[in-house]
Amino acid sequence: MLNVGFDVGGTNIKVGVVNEKNQIVAQRRQPFPTGRSYQKVAAIMAEMTESMAEELSVPAASFGSVGIAIPGDLDAAGETIINAHNLHFHNIPMKREMEKHFPRTPVFLGNDANVAALAELHAGVFQGCRTAVLLTLGTGVGGGLILNGRMFNGGMEHGVELGHMILVHGGDRCSCGKKGCVEAYCAGTWLVRQGRKAIVEYPLSLIYKAARGSMERVSAKLVIDCAKKGDAVAQDIFDDYVEHLSSAITSIASLLDPEVIALGGGVSLAGDFLFRPLRRQVEEKSFFHFAHKVMPAKLGNEAGIIGAANLIRNQD
Ligand SMILES: [Zn+2]
């Protein structure tokens, strides 16, 4: 059985046809048509699907399902996109719209972080796990949870918001408007913010030199690279980052006793430079011996497509 998985983002619509071994056998990518109606977006997605069916010489109606990963909140039934800010989609009946193009094919929507966790369950580091947690450390902090071998979307299906657990009482303002969330301290954006401060406060630091004094050039990767090169200011920032992230991970581990906590997103690409001190701190802070279970996610850029194609396997 071949399933279709869409990874819809504010920059691109990516889609793949995924076989039973979770291999992507055909794929397409198009810029997201910002400002166009959702009907137009669905029509483009249908065309992309048809074009892959043609390449594979099968009718599009033979695909087992169409799954769609969305960067936003869905209603409890998984039919309507409540808010996807990057797409400028609010209260969009996306499932119904896609079903107009594929009347005989089951269509599923999923939040992108949940979908990435589902991908890890079927094809990545969560294979065989009953309980596992994925944290994606990018512009924000996304989280996906596997409970009892299935993607868990909250007791009332409102979603899990690991990025908005409170980490620091009265702390920094988060993108959600509240203070002190995990996302406010563990997103790559935090490294950018501290790097920019360092440019002003420490003009002798390598961060200043690497960014040639420009705030715009400071990225999470630039700060991490400066720390890797031994810059003391960048190392201090990175140590603080690891301090916060290890606290968040330890709390999640204490709550769930999961088999694996995997980290994805841009910051996780720092590799051992991140994982070594992180595991050390998690070990110090944890009630359980847990540190060895903190590991990098496996699927990277393909997580959205593979997870979306597996949404059909998460149904009752
Ligand atoms: Zn928040």
Coordinates of C-alpha atoms and ligand atoms in Angstrom, one line a residue:
M1 CA 0.0 0.0 0.0
L2 CA 1.3 3.4 -0.9
N3 CA 0.4 6.4 1.2
V4 CA 0.8 10.1 0.5
G5 CA 2.3 12.4 3.1
F6 CA 2.3 16.2 2.9
D7 CA 4.5 18.5 4.9
V8 CA 3.0 21.9 4.6
G9 CA 5.1 24.8 5.8
G10 CA 5.1 28.6 5.4
T11 CA 7.9 28.3 2.8
N12 CA 7.3 25.1 0.9
I13 CA 4.7 22.4 0.4
K14 CA 6.6 19.1 0.3
V15 CA 4.9 15.8 -0.5
G16 CA 6.0 12.2 -0.9
V17 CA 4.5 8.8 -1.7
V18 CA 5.7 6.4 1.0
N19 CA 5.7 2.6 0.7
E20 CA 5.2 0.0 3.4
K21 CA 8.9 0.1 4.3
N22 CA 8.6 3.9 4.8
Q23 CA 10.7 4.6 1.8
I24 CA 9.8 7.7 -0.2
V25 CA 9.2 6.5 -3.8
A26 CA 8.2 9.8 -5.4
Q27 CA 8.3 13.3 -4.1
R28 CA 7.5 16.9 -5.1
R29 CA 8.1 20.3 -3.6
Q30 CA 6.6 23.7 -4.4
P31 CA 6.7 27.1 -2.8
F32 CA 3.7 27.7 -0.5
P33 CA 1.4 30.1 -2.4
T34 CA 1.2 32.7 0.4
G35 CA -1.9 34.9 0.2
R36 CA -3.9 32.4 -1.9
S37 CA -7.1 30.8 -0.7
Y38 CA -7.1 27.4 1.0
Q39 CA -9.1 26.1 -1.9
K40 CA -6.3 27.0 -4.2
V41 CA -3.7 25.4 -1.8
A42 CA -5.8 22.2 -1.8
A43 CA -6.0 22.2 -5.6
I44 CA -2.2 22.6 -5.8
M45 CA -1.8 19.7 -3.4
A46 CA -4.2 17.6 -5.5
E47 CA -2.1 18.4 -8.6
M48 CA 1.1 17.4 -6.9
T49 CA -0.5 14.1 -5.9
E50 CA -1.7 13.4 -9.4
S51 CA 1.7 14.2 -10.8
M52 CA 3.3 11.6 -8.5
A53 CA 0.7 9.0 -9.4
E54 CA 1.5 9.6 -13.1
E55 CA 5.3 9.1 -12.4
L56 CA 4.5 5.9 -10.6
S57 CA 2.0 4.8 -13.3
V58 CA -0.8 4.2 -10.7
P59 CA -4.1 5.9 -10.4
A60 CA -4.2 8.6 -7.6
A61 CA -7.3 6.9 -6.3
S62 CA -5.2 3.8 -5.5
F63 CA -3.3 5.6 -2.7
G64 CA -4.2 4.3 0.7
S65 CA -4.5 7.6 2.4
V66 CA -3.5 11.3 2.2
G67 CA -1.9 12.6 5.4
I68 CA -1.1 16.3 6.0
A69 CA 1.3 17.7 8.6
I70 CA 0.3 21.2 9.5
P71 CA 2.4 23.7 11.5
G72 CA -0.5 24.7 13.8
D73 CA -3.5 23.7 16.0
L74 CA -6.3 21.5 14.7
D75 CA -9.7 21.0 16.1
A76 CA -10.4 17.9 18.3
A77 CA -11.8 16.0 15.3
G78 CA -8.7 16.6 13.2
E79 CA -10.7 18.2 10.4
T80 CA -10.2 21.9 10.7
I81 CA -7.0 24.0 11.0
I82 CA -7.8 26.3 13.9
N83 CA -4.6 28.4 13.6
A84 CA -1.5 28.0 11.4
H85 CA 0.1 31.4 11.7
N86 CA 2.9 30.7 9.2
L87 CA 0.3 29.7 6.6
H88 CA -2.1 32.6 7.5
F89 CA -4.8 29.8 7.9
H90 CA -7.5 30.3 10.5
N91 CA -10.5 28.0 10.9
I92 CA -9.9 26.3 7.6
P93 CA -11.9 23.1 6.8
M94 CA -8.9 21.5 5.2
K95 CA -9.9 17.8 5.5
R96 CA -13.3 18.5 3.7
E97 CA -11.5 20.5 1.0
M98 CA -9.0 17.7 0.3
E99 CA -11.8 15.1 0.3
K100 CA -13.4 17.0 -2.6
H101 CA -10.3 16.1 -4.7
F102 CA -10.0 12.6 -3.3
P103 CA -13.6 11.5 -2.5
R104 CA -12.7 7.8 -1.9
T105 CA -9.4 8.3 -0.1
P106 CA -9.1 8.7 3.7
V107 CA -7.6 12.2 4.5
F108 CA -5.9 12.8 7.9
L109 CA -4.5 16.0 9.3
G110 CA -1.9 16.2 12.1
N111 CA 0.1 18.8 13.9
D112 CA 3.7 18.8 12.5
A113 CA 5.4 18.1 15.8
N114 CA 3.1 15.1 16.6
V115 CA 3.6 13.9 13.0
A116 CA 7.4 14.0 13.4
A117 CA 7.1 11.9 16.5
L118 CA 4.9 9.4 14.6
A119 CA 7.6 9.2 11.9
E120 CA 10.2 8.4 14.5
L121 CA 7.9 5.7 15.9
H122 CA 7.5 3.9 12.5
A123 CA 10.8 4.6 10.9
G124 CA 13.2 6.3 13.3
V125 CA 14.6 6.2 16.9
F126 CA 11.2 5.3 18.5
Q127 CA 10.8 2.0 16.7
G128 CA 9.5 -0.6 19.2
C129 CA 8.9 2.1 21.9
R130 CA 5.8 2.3 23.9
T131 CA 6.6 5.7 25.5
A132 CA 8.8 8.3 23.8
V133 CA 9.1 12.1 23.5
L134 CA 10.4 14.2 20.6
L135 CA 11.5 17.8 21.2
T136 CA 12.2 19.9 18.1
L137 CA 14.5 22.7 18.9
G138 CA 14.1 25.3 16.1
T139 CA 12.6 28.7 15.9
G140 CA 10.2 27.5 18.6
V141 CA 10.1 24.3 20.6
G142 CA 7.7 21.7 19.3
G143 CA 6.9 18.5 21.0
G144 CA 5.4 15.1 20.1
L145 CA 4.5 12.4 22.5
I146 CA 4.2 8.6 21.9
L147 CA 2.1 6.9 24.6
N148 CA 1.2 3.2 24.6
G149 CA 2.7 2.9 21.1
R150 CA 0.6 5.6 19.6
M151 CA 0.8 9.3 18.9
F152 CA -0.8 11.1 21.8
N153 CA -2.6 14.4 21.1
G154 CA -3.7 15.3 24.6
G155 CA -6.5 13.8 26.7
M156 CA -9.1 16.1 25.1
E157 CA -7.3 16.1 21.7
H158 CA -6.2 19.7 22.1
G159 CA -2.6 18.7 21.5
V160 CA 0.5 18.5 23.8
E161 CA 2.4 21.7 24.3
L162 CA 5.8 20.6 25.7
G163 CA 7.2 24.0 24.5
H164 CA 4.9 25.9 26.8
M165 CA 5.5 24.0 30.1
I166 CA 6.8 26.6 32.5
L167 CA 10.5 26.4 33.1
V168 CA 11.4 29.6 34.8
H169 CA 9.0 31.3 37.2
G170 CA 8.4 34.9 36.0
G171 CA 11.0 34.3 33.2
D172 CA 11.4 35.7 29.7
R173 CA 8.4 36.4 27.5
C174 CA 7.5 33.5 25.2
S175 CA 6.1 33.7 21.7
C176 CA 2.8 32.6 23.2
G177 CA 2.6 35.7 25.3
K178 CA 3.2 34.0 28.7
K179 CA 6.4 34.1 30.7
G180 CA 9.1 31.5 31.3
C181 CA 8.0 28.7 28.9
V182 CA 10.4 26.0 27.8
E183 CA 10.3 27.6 24.3
A184 CA 11.5 30.9 25.7
Y185 CA 14.7 29.3 26.8
C186 CA 15.3 26.2 24.7
A187 CA 14.4 27.4 21.2
G188 CA 17.3 28.2 18.8
T189 CA 15.9 31.7 19.0
W190 CA 17.2 32.0 22.6
L191 CA 20.7 31.4 21.3
V192 CA 20.2 34.1 18.7
R193 CA 18.9 36.6 21.3
Q194 CA 21.9 36.0 23.6
G195 CA 24.3 36.2 20.7
R196 CA 22.9 39.6 19.8
K197 CA 23.3 40.8 23.3
A198 CA 26.9 39.6 23.3
I199 CA 27.6 41.7 20.2
V200 CA 26.7 44.8 22.2
E201 CA 28.2 43.8 25.5
Y202 CA 31.3 41.9 24.3
P203 CA 32.7 43.4 21.1
L204 CA 35.9 41.4 21.6
S205 CA 34.1 38.1 21.5
L206 CA 34.3 35.8 18.5
I207 CA 30.5 36.2 18.1
Y208 CA 31.1 39.8 17.2
K209 CA 33.9 38.9 14.8
A210 CA 32.0 36.0 13.1
A211 CA 28.9 38.2 12.6
R212 CA 31.0 41.1 11.6
G213 CA 29.2 43.2 14.1
S214 CA 25.8 42.7 12.5
M215 CA 22.8 41.6 14.6
E216 CA 21.2 40.1 11.5
R217 CA 24.1 37.7 10.9
V218 CA 23.7 36.1 14.4
S219 CA 22.2 32.7 14.1
A220 CA 21.9 29.8 16.6
K221 CA 24.5 27.9 14.5
L222 CA 26.9 30.9 14.6
V223 CA 26.8 31.0 18.4
I224 CA 27.3 27.3 18.6
D225 CA 30.2 27.4 16.1
C226 CA 31.8 30.1 18.1
A227 CA 31.5 28.0 21.3
K228 CA 33.0 25.0 19.5
K229 CA 35.9 27.2 18.5
G230 CA 36.5 28.0 22.2
D231 CA 35.1 31.5 22.5
A232 CA 34.4 32.0 26.2
V233 CA 31.3 34.3 25.7
A234 CA 29.7 31.8 23.3
Q235 CA 30.5 28.9 25.6
D236 CA 28.8 30.7 28.5
I237 CA 25.7 31.2 26.4
F238 CA 25.7 27.6 25.3
D239 CA 26.3 26.3 28.9
D240 CA 23.2 28.3 30.0
Y241 CA 21.3 26.8 27.1
V242 CA 22.2 23.3 28.1
E243 CA 21.3 24.1 31.7
H244 CA 17.8 25.1 30.7
L245 CA 17.3 22.2 28.2
S246 CA 18.5 19.6 30.7
S247 CA 16.0 20.9 33.3
A248 CA 13.2 20.6 30.7
I249 CA 14.2 17.1 29.7
T250 CA 14.6 16.0 33.3
S251 CA 11.0 17.2 34.2
I252 CA 9.6 15.4 31.1
A253 CA 11.5 12.2 32.1
S254 CA 10.2 12.4 35.7
L255 CA 6.7 12.7 34.5
L256 CA 6.7 9.9 31.9
D257 CA 9.7 7.6 32.4
P258 CA 9.9 7.3 28.6
E259 CA 12.2 4.8 26.8
V260 CA 13.7 7.6 24.6
I261 CA 13.7 11.4 24.5
A262 CA 14.8 12.4 21.0
L263 CA 15.9 15.9 20.0
G264 CA 15.3 17.2 16.5
G265 CA 15.5 20.7 14.8
G266 CA 18.4 22.9 14.0
V267 CA 20.0 23.0 17.4
S268 CA 20.2 19.2 17.6
L269 CA 22.6 19.3 14.7
A270 CA 25.3 20.5 17.1
G271 CA 25.8 16.8 17.7
D272 CA 28.0 15.5 20.6
F273 CA 28.9 19.1 21.4
L274 CA 25.3 19.3 22.7
F275 CA 24.6 15.8 23.7
R276 CA 27.6 15.2 25.8
P277 CA 27.1 18.0 28.4
L278 CA 23.3 17.6 28.1
R279 CA 23.4 13.9 29.1
R280 CA 25.8 14.8 32.0
Q281 CA 23.4 17.4 33.3
V282 CA 20.3 15.2 32.9
E283 CA 22.1 12.5 34.8
E284 CA 22.9 14.9 37.7
K285 CA 19.3 16.2 37.8
S286 CA 17.3 13.0 37.2
F287 CA 15.6 10.8 39.7
F288 CA 16.0 8.0 37.2
H289 CA 19.1 6.9 35.4
F290 CA 18.0 8.4 32.2
A291 CA 20.8 10.3 30.4
H292 CA 21.7 7.5 27.9
K293 CA 18.1 7.7 26.6
V294 CA 18.6 11.3 25.3
M295 CA 19.4 11.0 21.6
P296 CA 19.2 12.7 18.3
A297 CA 16.1 12.2 16.2
K298 CA 16.8 10.3 13.0
L299 CA 14.5 11.5 10.3
G300 CA 15.3 15.2 9.9
N301 CA 13.7 16.8 6.8
E302 CA 11.8 13.7 5.9
A303 CA 10.0 13.4 9.2
G304 CA 6.9 15.4 8.0
I305 CA 6.4 13.4 4.9
I306 CA 6.9 10.0 6.5
G307 CA 4.9 10.8 9.6
A308 CA 2.0 12.2 7.6
A309 CA 1.9 9.1 5.4
N310 CA 1.7 7.1 8.7
L311 CA -1.2 9.0 10.1
I312 CA -3.5 6.3 8.8
R313 CA -1.7 3.8 11.2
N314 CA -2.6 6.0 14.2
Q315 CA -6.4 5.6 13.8
D316 CA -8.6 3.6 16.0
Ligands
ZN1 ZN 4.9 29.8 25.7

